[in-house]
PDB file of C-alpha atoms in Angstrom:
ATOM      1  CA  UNK A   1      -7.595   6.571 -11.915  1.00  0.00           C
ATOM      2  CA  UNK A   2     -10.232   4.481 -13.651  1.00  0.00           C
ATOM      3  CA  UNK A   3     -11.583   7.285 -15.839  1.00  0.00           C
ATOM      4  CA  UNK A   4     -12.492  10.863 -15.990  1.00  0.00           C
ATOM      5  CA  UNK A   5     -10.538  13.778 -14.384  1.00  0.00           C
ATOM      6  CA  UNK A   6      -8.934  13.064 -11.056  1.00  0.00           C
ATOM      7  CA  UNK A   7     -10.425  14.750  -8.041  1.00  0.00           C
ATOM      8  CA  UNK A   8      -9.197  18.228  -7.289  1.00  0.00           C
ATOM      9  CA  UNK A   9     -10.552  18.619  -3.756  1.00  0.00           C
ATOM     10  CA  UNK A  10     -12.349  16.966  -0.955  1.00  0.00           C
ATOM     11  CA  UNK A  11     -15.533  15.062  -1.684  1.00  0.00           C
ATOM     12  CA  UNK A  12     -18.828  15.572   0.070  1.00  0.00           C
ATOM     13  CA  UNK A  13     -19.076  12.339   2.145  1.00  0.00           C
ATOM     14  CA  UNK A  14     -22.119  11.552   4.298  1.00  0.00           C
ATOM     15  CA  UNK A  15     -22.177   9.125   7.087  1.00  0.00           C
ATOM     16  CA  UNK A  16     -25.645   7.496   7.005  1.00  0.00           C
ATOM     17  CA  UNK A  17     -27.326   7.330  10.474  1.00  0.00           C
ATOM     18  CA  UNK A  18     -28.115   3.917  11.937  1.00  0.00           C
ATOM     19  CA  UNK A  19     -31.889   4.611  11.995  1.00  0.00           C
ATOM     20  CA  UNK A  20     -32.290   5.038   8.229  1.00  0.00           C
ATOM     21  CA  UNK A  21     -35.248   3.289   6.689  1.00  0.00           C
ATOM     22  CA  UNK A  22     -34.571  -0.014   4.940  1.00  0.00           C
ATOM     23  CA  UNK A  23     -30.879  -0.939   4.312  1.00  0.00           C
ATOM     24  CA  UNK A  24     -28.541  -1.833   1.525  1.00  0.00           C
ATOM     25  CA  UNK A  25     -28.082  -5.447   0.468  1.00  0.00           C
ATOM     26  CA  UNK A  26     -25.067  -7.278  -0.873  1.00  0.00           C
ATOM     27  CA  UNK A  27     -25.762  -7.919  -4.585  1.00  0.00           C
ATOM     28  CA  UNK A  28     -23.842 -11.185  -4.393  1.00  0.00           C
ATOM     29  CA  UNK A  29     -25.367 -12.927  -1.330  1.00  0.00           C
ATOM     30  CA  UNK A  30     -28.367 -10.735  -0.601  1.00  0.00           C
ATOM     31  CA  UNK A  31     -27.463 -10.268   3.078  1.00  0.00           C
ATOM     32  CA  UNK A  32     -28.321  -6.862   4.592  1.00  0.00           C
ATOM     33  CA  UNK A  33     -25.511  -4.397   4.906  1.00  0.00           C
ATOM     34  CA  UNK A  34     -27.222  -2.153   7.462  1.00  0.00           C
ATOM     35  CA  UNK A  35     -24.974  -0.772  10.270  1.00  0.00           C
ATOM     36  CA  UNK A  36     -27.594  -1.844  12.771  1.00  0.00           C
ATOM     37  CA  UNK A  37     -26.574  -5.492  12.157  1.00  0.00           C
ATOM     38  CA  UNK A  38     -22.856  -4.693  12.853  1.00  0.00           C
ATOM     39  CA  UNK A  39     -21.342  -4.446  16.258  1.00  0.00           C
ATOM     40  CA  UNK A  40     -19.373  -1.335  17.269  1.00  0.00           C
ATOM     41  CA  UNK A  41     -15.542  -1.524  17.353  1.00  0.00           C
ATOM     42  CA  UNK A  42     -13.671  -1.142  20.624  1.00  0.00           C
ATOM     43  CA  UNK A  43     -11.253   1.174  18.879  1.00  0.00           C
ATOM     44  CA  UNK A  44     -12.356   3.048  15.733  1.00  0.00           C
ATOM     45  CA  UNK A  45     -10.334   2.831  12.530  1.00  0.00           C
ATOM     46  CA  UNK A  46      -9.765   5.861  10.209  1.00  0.00           C
ATOM     47  CA  UNK A  47     -10.558   5.879   6.489  1.00  0.00           C
ATOM     48  CA  UNK A  48      -8.552   8.686   4.891  1.00  0.00           C
ATOM     49  CA  UNK A  49      -9.362  10.203   1.562  1.00  0.00           C
ATOM     50  CA  UNK A  50      -6.192  11.332  -0.344  1.00  0.00           C
ATOM     51  CA  UNK A  51      -5.727  13.680  -3.245  1.00  0.00           C
ATOM     52  CA  UNK A  52      -3.323  13.205  -6.209  1.00  0.00           C
ATOM     53  CA  UNK A  53      -0.379  14.363  -4.118  1.00  0.00           C
ATOM     54  CA  UNK A  54      -1.177  11.924  -1.342  1.00  0.00           C
ATOM     55  CA  UNK A  55      -2.357  14.632   1.076  1.00  0.00           C
ATOM     56  CA  UNK A  56      -5.348  13.930   3.318  1.00  0.00           C
ATOM     57  CA  UNK A  57      -8.530  15.814   2.193  1.00  0.00           C
ATOM     58  CA  UNK A  58     -11.083  13.871   4.222  1.00  0.00           C
ATOM     59  CA  UNK A  59     -11.268  11.667   7.265  1.00  0.00           C
ATOM     60  CA  UNK A  60     -14.028   9.165   8.172  1.00  0.00           C
ATOM     61  CA  UNK A  61     -14.387   6.842  11.105  1.00  0.00           C
ATOM     62  CA  UNK A  62     -14.975   3.110  10.659  1.00  0.00           C
ATOM     63  CA  UNK A  63     -16.709   2.580  14.016  1.00  0.00           C
ATOM     64  CA  UNK A  64     -18.400  -0.794  13.390  1.00  0.00           C
ATOM     65  CA  UNK A  65     -17.331  -4.279  12.344  1.00  0.00           C
ATOM     66  CA  UNK A  66     -18.822  -3.749   8.866  1.00  0.00           C
ATOM     67  CA  UNK A  67     -18.951  -0.511   6.896  1.00  0.00           C
ATOM     68  CA  UNK A  68     -20.306  -0.126   3.429  1.00  0.00           C
ATOM     69  CA  UNK A  69     -18.956   2.562   1.057  1.00  0.00           C
ATOM     70  CA  UNK A  70     -20.727   3.903  -2.029  1.00  0.00           C
ATOM     71  CA  UNK A  71     -22.419   6.751  -3.797  1.00  0.00           C
ATOM     72  CA  UNK A  72     -25.935   6.395  -2.262  1.00  0.00           C
ATOM     73  CA  UNK A  73     -27.418   4.135   0.378  1.00  0.00           C
ATOM     74  CA  UNK A  74     -24.082   3.184   1.957  1.00  0.00           C
ATOM     75  CA  UNK A  75     -22.723   3.853   5.509  1.00  0.00           C
ATOM     76  CA  UNK A  76     -20.166   6.259   4.000  1.00  0.00           C
ATOM     77  CA  UNK A  77     -21.338   8.102   0.889  1.00  0.00           C
ATOM     78  CA  UNK A  78     -19.381   9.925  -1.803  1.00  0.00           C
ATOM     79  CA  UNK A  79     -22.423  11.468  -3.554  1.00  0.00           C
ATOM     80  CA  UNK A  80     -20.280  13.438  -6.039  1.00  0.00           C
ATOM     81  CA  UNK A  81     -18.537  10.443  -7.573  1.00  0.00           C
ATOM     82  CA  UNK A  82     -20.222   9.174 -10.773  1.00  0.00           C
ATOM     83  CA  UNK A  83     -17.632   6.368 -11.079  1.00  0.00           C
ATOM     84  CA  UNK A  84     -18.715   4.886  -7.697  1.00  0.00           C
ATOM     85  CA  UNK A  85     -21.617   2.459  -7.597  1.00  0.00           C
ATOM     86  CA  UNK A  86     -24.458   3.236  -5.066  1.00  0.00           C
ATOM     87  CA  UNK A  87     -23.227   0.491  -2.679  1.00  0.00           C
ATOM     88  CA  UNK A  88     -19.679  -0.137  -3.920  1.00  0.00           C
ATOM     89  CA  UNK A  89     -17.676  -2.104  -1.374  1.00  0.00           C
ATOM     90  CA  UNK A  90     -17.542  -3.169   2.294  1.00  0.00           C
ATOM     91  CA  UNK A  91     -14.812  -3.081   4.820  1.00  0.00           C
ATOM     92  CA  UNK A  92     -14.993  -5.649   7.617  1.00  0.00           C
ATOM     93  CA  UNK A  93     -12.931  -5.796  10.885  1.00  0.00           C
ATOM     94  CA  UNK A  94     -12.551  -9.149  12.615  1.00  0.00           C
ATOM     95  CA  UNK A  95     -10.420  -8.946  15.676  1.00  0.00           C
ATOM     96  CA  UNK A  96      -7.067  -7.497  14.551  1.00  0.00           C
ATOM     97  CA  UNK A  97      -7.694  -8.196  10.829  1.00  0.00           C
ATOM     98  CA  UNK A  98      -9.263  -6.059   8.215  1.00  0.00           C
ATOM     99  CA  UNK A  99     -10.818  -7.112   4.900  1.00  0.00           C
ATOM    100  CA  UNK A 100     -12.385  -5.452   1.841  1.00  0.00           C
ATOM    101  CA  UNK A 101     -15.042  -6.908  -0.329  1.00  0.00           C
ATOM    102  CA  UNK A 102     -16.353  -5.602  -3.632  1.00  0.00           C
ATOM    103  CA  UNK A 103     -20.108  -5.626  -3.752  1.00  0.00           C
ATOM    104  CA  UNK A 104     -20.601  -6.054  -7.471  1.00  0.00           C
ATOM    105  CA  UNK A 105     -19.605  -2.505  -8.322  1.00  0.00           C
ATOM    106  CA  UNK A 106     -19.419  -1.423 -11.978  1.00  0.00           C
ATOM    107  CA  UNK A 107     -15.873  -0.158 -11.955  1.00  0.00           C
ATOM    108  CA  UNK A 108     -14.423  -2.565  -9.283  1.00  0.00           C
ATOM    109  CA  UNK A 109     -12.532  -2.047  -6.095  1.00  0.00           C
ATOM    110  CA  UNK A 110      -8.757  -1.800  -6.463  1.00  0.00           C
ATOM    111  CA  UNK A 111      -6.083  -2.565  -3.778  1.00  0.00           C
ATOM    112  CA  UNK A 112      -2.668  -1.039  -4.324  1.00  0.00           C
ATOM    113  CA  UNK A 113       0.167  -3.573  -4.125  1.00  0.00           C
ATOM    114  CA  UNK A 114       2.693  -3.139  -1.267  1.00  0.00           C
ATOM    115  CA  UNK A 115       4.962  -6.052  -2.377  1.00  0.00           C
ATOM    116  CA  UNK A 116       5.442  -8.484  -5.242  1.00  0.00           C
ATOM    117  CA  UNK A 117       2.108 -10.076  -6.087  1.00  0.00           C
ATOM    118  CA  UNK A 118       1.714 -13.527  -7.492  1.00  0.00           C
ATOM    119  CA  UNK A 119      -0.667 -13.288 -10.416  1.00  0.00           C
ATOM    120  CA  UNK A 120      -3.751 -15.589 -10.673  1.00  0.00           C
ATOM    121  CA  UNK A 121      -5.821 -16.449 -13.722  1.00  0.00           C
ATOM    122  CA  UNK A 122      -8.457 -13.761 -14.338  1.00  0.00           C
ATOM    123  CA  UNK A 123      -6.774 -11.056 -12.110  1.00  0.00           C
ATOM    124  CA  UNK A 124      -7.276  -7.476 -13.255  1.00  0.00           C
ATOM    125  CA  UNK A 125      -4.627  -4.838 -12.749  1.00  0.00           C
ATOM    126  CA  UNK A 126      -4.695  -1.094 -12.822  1.00  0.00           C
ATOM    127  CA  UNK A 127      -1.561   0.619 -14.185  1.00  0.00           C
ATOM    128  CA  UNK A 128      -1.976   4.278 -14.713  1.00  0.00           C
ATOM    129  CA  UNK A 129      -5.391   4.373 -16.394  1.00  0.00           C
ATOM    130  CA  UNK A 130      -4.936   1.059 -18.131  1.00  0.00           C
ATOM    131  CA  UNK A 131      -6.856  -2.014 -16.987  1.00  0.00           C
ATOM    132  CA  UNK A 132      -4.857  -5.161 -17.792  1.00  0.00           C
ATOM    133  CA  UNK A 133      -6.226  -8.769 -17.443  1.00  0.00           C
ATOM    134  CA  UNK A 134      -3.868 -11.752 -16.746  1.00  0.00           C
ATOM    135  CA  UNK A 135      -4.876 -15.133 -18.176  1.00  0.00           C
ATOM    136  CA  UNK A 136      -3.215 -18.504 -18.087  1.00  0.00           C
ATOM    137  CA  UNK A 137      -2.955 -20.321 -21.352  1.00  0.00           C
ATOM    138  CA  UNK A 138      -1.391 -23.571 -20.321  1.00  0.00           C
ATOM    139  CA  UNK A 139       1.680 -25.253 -21.726  1.00  0.00           C
ATOM    140  CA  UNK A 140       1.579 -25.784 -25.573  1.00  0.00           C
ATOM    141  CA  UNK A 141       1.867 -29.286 -26.739  1.00  0.00           C
ATOM    142  CA  UNK A 142       4.364 -30.442 -29.440  1.00  0.00           C
ATOM    143  CA  UNK A 143       3.409 -29.585 -33.020  1.00  0.00           C
ATOM    144  CA  UNK A 144       4.164 -32.737 -35.155  1.00  0.00           C
ATOM    145  CA  UNK A 145       4.334 -32.542 -38.867  1.00  0.00           C
ATOM    146  CA  UNK A 146       1.121 -33.325 -40.885  1.00  0.00           C
ATOM    147  CA  UNK A 147       0.666 -36.884 -42.258  1.00  0.00           C
ATOM    148  CA  UNK A 148       2.649 -35.851 -45.320  1.00  0.00           C
ATOM    149  CA  UNK A 149       5.580 -34.686 -43.286  1.00  0.00           C
ATOM    150  CA  UNK A 150       4.991 -31.063 -44.086  1.00  0.00           C
ATOM    151  CA  UNK A 151       6.010 -28.753 -41.255  1.00  0.00           C
ATOM    152  CA  UNK A 152       4.007 -25.639 -40.220  1.00  0.00           C
ATOM    153  CA  UNK A 153       5.166 -22.133 -40.510  1.00  0.00           C
ATOM    154  CA  UNK A 154       5.131 -19.775 -37.487  1.00  0.00           C
ATOM    155  CA  UNK A 155       7.284 -18.236 -34.916  1.00  0.00           C
ATOM    156  CA  UNK A 156       9.324 -20.624 -32.791  1.00  0.00           C
ATOM    157  CA  UNK A 157      10.484 -17.861 -30.347  1.00  0.00           C
ATOM    158  CA  UNK A 158       9.452 -17.453 -27.624  1.00  0.00           C
ATOM    159  CA  UNK A 159       8.996 -21.155 -27.489  1.00  0.00           C
ATOM    160  CA  UNK A 160       6.311 -21.450 -24.853  1.00  0.00           C
ATOM    161  CA  UNK A 161       3.732 -18.710 -24.254  1.00  0.00           C
ATOM    162  CA  UNK A 162       1.838 -19.878 -21.213  1.00  0.00           C
ATOM    163  CA  UNK A 163       0.038 -16.657 -20.146  1.00  0.00           C
ATOM    164  CA  UNK A 164      -1.199 -13.396 -21.642  1.00  0.00           C
ATOM    165  CA  UNK A 165      -1.801  -9.844 -20.559  1.00  0.00           C
ATOM    166  CA  UNK A 166      -4.735  -8.128 -22.250  1.00  0.00           C
ATOM    167  CA  UNK A 167      -5.527  -4.478 -22.315  1.00  0.00           C
ATOM    168  CA  UNK A 168      -9.217  -3.870 -21.794  1.00  0.00           C
ATOM    169  CA  UNK A 169     -11.321  -0.992 -23.125  1.00  0.00           C
ATOM    170  CA  UNK A 170     -13.797   0.788 -20.845  1.00  0.00           C
ATOM    171  CA  UNK A 171     -16.586  -1.546 -22.040  1.00  0.00           C
ATOM    172  CA  UNK A 172     -14.625  -4.577 -21.002  1.00  0.00           C
ATOM    173  CA  UNK A 173     -13.705  -5.641 -24.527  1.00  0.00           C
ATOM    174  CA  UNK A 174     -10.164  -6.708 -25.531  1.00  0.00           C
ATOM    175  CA  UNK A 175      -7.819  -4.232 -27.246  1.00  0.00           C
ATOM    176  CA  UNK A 176      -4.079  -5.261 -27.342  1.00  0.00           C
ATOM    177  CA  UNK A 177      -2.382  -8.239 -25.815  1.00  0.00           C
ATOM    178  CA  UNK A 178       1.110  -9.312 -24.743  1.00  0.00           C
ATOM    179  CA  UNK A 179       2.156 -12.915 -24.244  1.00  0.00           C
ATOM    180  CA  UNK A 180       4.293 -14.240 -21.384  1.00  0.00           C
ATOM    181  CA  UNK A 181       6.680 -17.169 -21.411  1.00  0.00           C
ATOM    182  CA  UNK A 182       8.814 -18.872 -18.694  1.00  0.00           C
ATOM    183  CA  UNK A 183      12.117 -17.250 -17.935  1.00  0.00           C
ATOM    184  CA  UNK A 184      11.257 -13.899 -19.511  1.00  0.00           C
ATOM    185  CA  UNK A 185      10.708 -10.664 -17.555  1.00  0.00           C
ATOM    186  CA  UNK A 186       8.481  -8.014 -19.130  1.00  0.00           C
ATOM    187  CA  UNK A 187       8.466  -4.266 -18.306  1.00  0.00           C
ATOM    188  CA  UNK A 188       5.457  -2.117 -18.896  1.00  0.00           C
ATOM    189  CA  UNK A 189       5.420   1.728 -18.925  1.00  0.00           C
ATOM    190  CA  UNK A 190       4.752   4.903 -20.802  1.00  0.00           C
ATOM    191  CA  UNK A 191       8.220   5.503 -22.236  1.00  0.00           C
ATOM    192  CA  UNK A 192      10.286   2.371 -21.736  1.00  0.00           C
ATOM    193  CA  UNK A 193       9.811  -1.383 -21.613  1.00  0.00           C
ATOM    194  CA  UNK A 194       8.565  -4.290 -23.581  1.00  0.00           C
ATOM    195  CA  UNK A 195       4.916  -3.011 -23.673  1.00  0.00           C
ATOM    196  CA  UNK A 196       4.590   0.754 -23.792  1.00  0.00           C
ATOM    197  CA  UNK A 197       1.547   3.050 -23.523  1.00  0.00           C
ATOM    198  CA  UNK A 198       2.793   6.475 -24.761  1.00  0.00           C
ATOM    199  CA  UNK A 199      -0.681   7.941 -24.676  1.00  0.00           C
ATOM    200  CA  UNK A 200      -1.258   7.429 -20.891  1.00  0.00           C
ATOM    201  CA  UNK A 201       0.107  10.401 -18.879  1.00  0.00           C
ATOM    202  CA  UNK A 202      -0.937   8.789 -15.573  1.00  0.00           C
ATOM    203  CA  UNK A 203       1.553   5.994 -16.243  1.00  0.00           C
ATOM    204  CA  UNK A 204       5.187   6.249 -15.208  1.00  0.00           C
ATOM    205  CA  UNK A 205       7.987   5.906 -17.713  1.00  0.00           C
ATOM    206  CA  UNK A 206       8.680   2.324 -16.401  1.00  0.00           C
ATOM    207  CA  UNK A 207       5.595   1.491 -14.339  1.00  0.00           C
ATOM    208  CA  UNK A 208       5.694  -2.244 -13.490  1.00  0.00           C
ATOM    209  CA  UNK A 209       7.556  -5.415 -14.204  1.00  0.00           C
ATOM    210  CA  UNK A 210       6.135  -8.934 -14.609  1.00  0.00           C
ATOM    211  CA  UNK A 211       8.653 -11.600 -13.669  1.00  0.00           C
ATOM    212  CA  UNK A 212       8.669 -15.301 -14.357  1.00  0.00           C
ATOM    213  CA  UNK A 213       9.063 -17.573 -11.332  1.00  0.00           C
ATOM    214  CA  UNK A 214       9.029 -21.198 -12.610  1.00  0.00           C
ATOM    215  CA  UNK A 215       5.479 -21.611 -14.074  1.00  0.00           C
ATOM    216  CA  UNK A 216       4.152 -18.582 -12.211  1.00  0.00           C
ATOM    217  CA  UNK A 217       4.354 -14.872 -12.776  1.00  0.00           C
ATOM    218  CA  UNK A 218       4.603 -12.084 -10.252  1.00  0.00           C
ATOM    219  CA  UNK A 219       3.986  -8.336 -10.864  1.00  0.00           C
ATOM    220  CA  UNK A 220       6.170  -5.702  -9.117  1.00  0.00           C
ATOM    221  CA  UNK A 221       5.611  -1.973  -8.896  1.00  0.00           C
ATOM    222  CA  UNK A 222       8.678  -0.344 -10.464  1.00  0.00           C
ATOM    223  CA  UNK A 223       8.492   2.648  -8.061  1.00  0.00           C
ATOM    224  CA  UNK A 224       5.747   4.249 -10.205  1.00  0.00           C
ATOM    225  CA  UNK A 225       4.104   7.573  -9.322  1.00  0.00           C
ATOM    226  CA  UNK A 226       0.576   6.151  -9.120  1.00  0.00           C
ATOM    227  CA  UNK A 227       1.170   2.586  -8.052  1.00  0.00           C
ATOM    228  CA  UNK A 228      -0.126  -0.750  -9.261  1.00  0.00           C
ATOM    229  CA  UNK A 229      -3.434  -2.028  -8.067  1.00  0.00           C
ATOM    230  CA  UNK A 230      -5.189  -5.448  -8.239  1.00  0.00           C
ATOM    231  CA  UNK A 231      -8.887  -5.791  -8.610  1.00  0.00           C
ATOM    232  CA  UNK A 232     -10.557  -7.181  -5.489  1.00  0.00           C
ATOM    233  CA  UNK A 233     -12.279 -10.361  -6.743  1.00  0.00           C
ATOM    234  CA  UNK A 234     -13.515 -11.859  -3.519  1.00  0.00           C
ATOM    235  CA  UNK A 235     -12.494 -10.850   0.010  1.00  0.00           C
ATOM    236  CA  UNK A 236      -9.026  -9.416   0.372  1.00  0.00           C
ATOM    237  CA  UNK A 237      -7.122  -8.904   3.597  1.00  0.00           C
ATOM    238  CA  UNK A 238      -5.875  -5.298   4.282  1.00  0.00           C
ATOM    239  CA  UNK A 239      -2.669  -4.328   6.071  1.00  0.00           C
ATOM    240  CA  UNK A 240      -2.355  -1.071   8.050  1.00  0.00           C
ATOM    241  CA  UNK A 241      -2.004   1.874   5.645  1.00  0.00           C
ATOM    242  CA  UNK A 242      -3.456  -0.104   2.738  1.00  0.00           C
ATOM    243  CA  UNK A 243      -4.558   2.131  -0.136  1.00  0.00           C
ATOM    244  CA  UNK A 244      -7.759   1.441  -2.061  1.00  0.00           C
ATOM    245  CA  UNK A 245      -9.360   2.991  -5.100  1.00  0.00           C
ATOM    246  CA  UNK A 246     -13.169   3.009  -5.249  1.00  0.00           C
ATOM    247  CA  UNK A 247     -14.689   4.976  -8.125  1.00  0.00           C
ATOM    248  CA  UNK A 248     -12.494   8.009  -8.370  1.00  0.00           C
ATOM    249  CA  UNK A 249     -11.662   8.181  -4.645  1.00  0.00           C
ATOM    250  CA  UNK A 250      -8.205   7.148  -3.339  1.00  0.00           C
ATOM    251  CA  UNK A 251      -8.616   5.931   0.259  1.00  0.00           C
ATOM    252  CA  UNK A 252      -6.161   4.768   2.938  1.00  0.00           C
ATOM    253  CA  UNK A 253      -6.805   2.671   6.037  1.00  0.00           C
ATOM    254  CA  UNK A 254      -5.259   3.740   9.324  1.00  0.00           C
ATOM    255  CA  UNK A 255      -5.775   2.386  12.804  1.00  0.00           C
ATOM    256  CA  UNK A 256      -6.262   5.097  15.407  1.00  0.00           C
TER     257      UNK A 256
END
């Protein structure tokens, strides 16, 4: 989870009626998020709340094309979750496809990976309770000697660090980092791997692996207990049974 103690029971969620006064607005585009401006779905979709064991502790219907989720002022509210922003995210349904969009929330919206994921510059990942940022560094150029033919000291191996993983503190500042180079696979976990986090009980012994594919890198869940999630940066398409973390709530999408 992103912080604090994991939930131990069902949350008090409130479906806001269509005739409420006013309406939430997207903090990015300023467009209204009111349910009155969203058409009903022909077939409702379920949003399931899960506990730490993966058991269903709450069920909510997504009955319209657009449904906002948050702590206050959203279509579906989790009023007891201090880690969730008032209007946190929006789930949209267009035909047979579903999408999630973060609405500028403080702690982000996280989508749990279902397969290997190709990492993009600036991506954030959640492993256990660690937030890890991926950044591209570019290929280093040759280091010629100085004009007097004196060579520089420094590590020659690995020979080409072209990307970096950075552990972030809760305030967003950098803590530790780990560099990536082509042809090198890196394992992350609590007990074993190239980068270990022995202080994180929510991380598995071997939690994830970052693999090199030519000049790109992919991250793979190493069958961890809590999964690997990527932060939703813009709009992300959802498959059936997709799992999301918003605030401290683990949610799963299911078609009826």
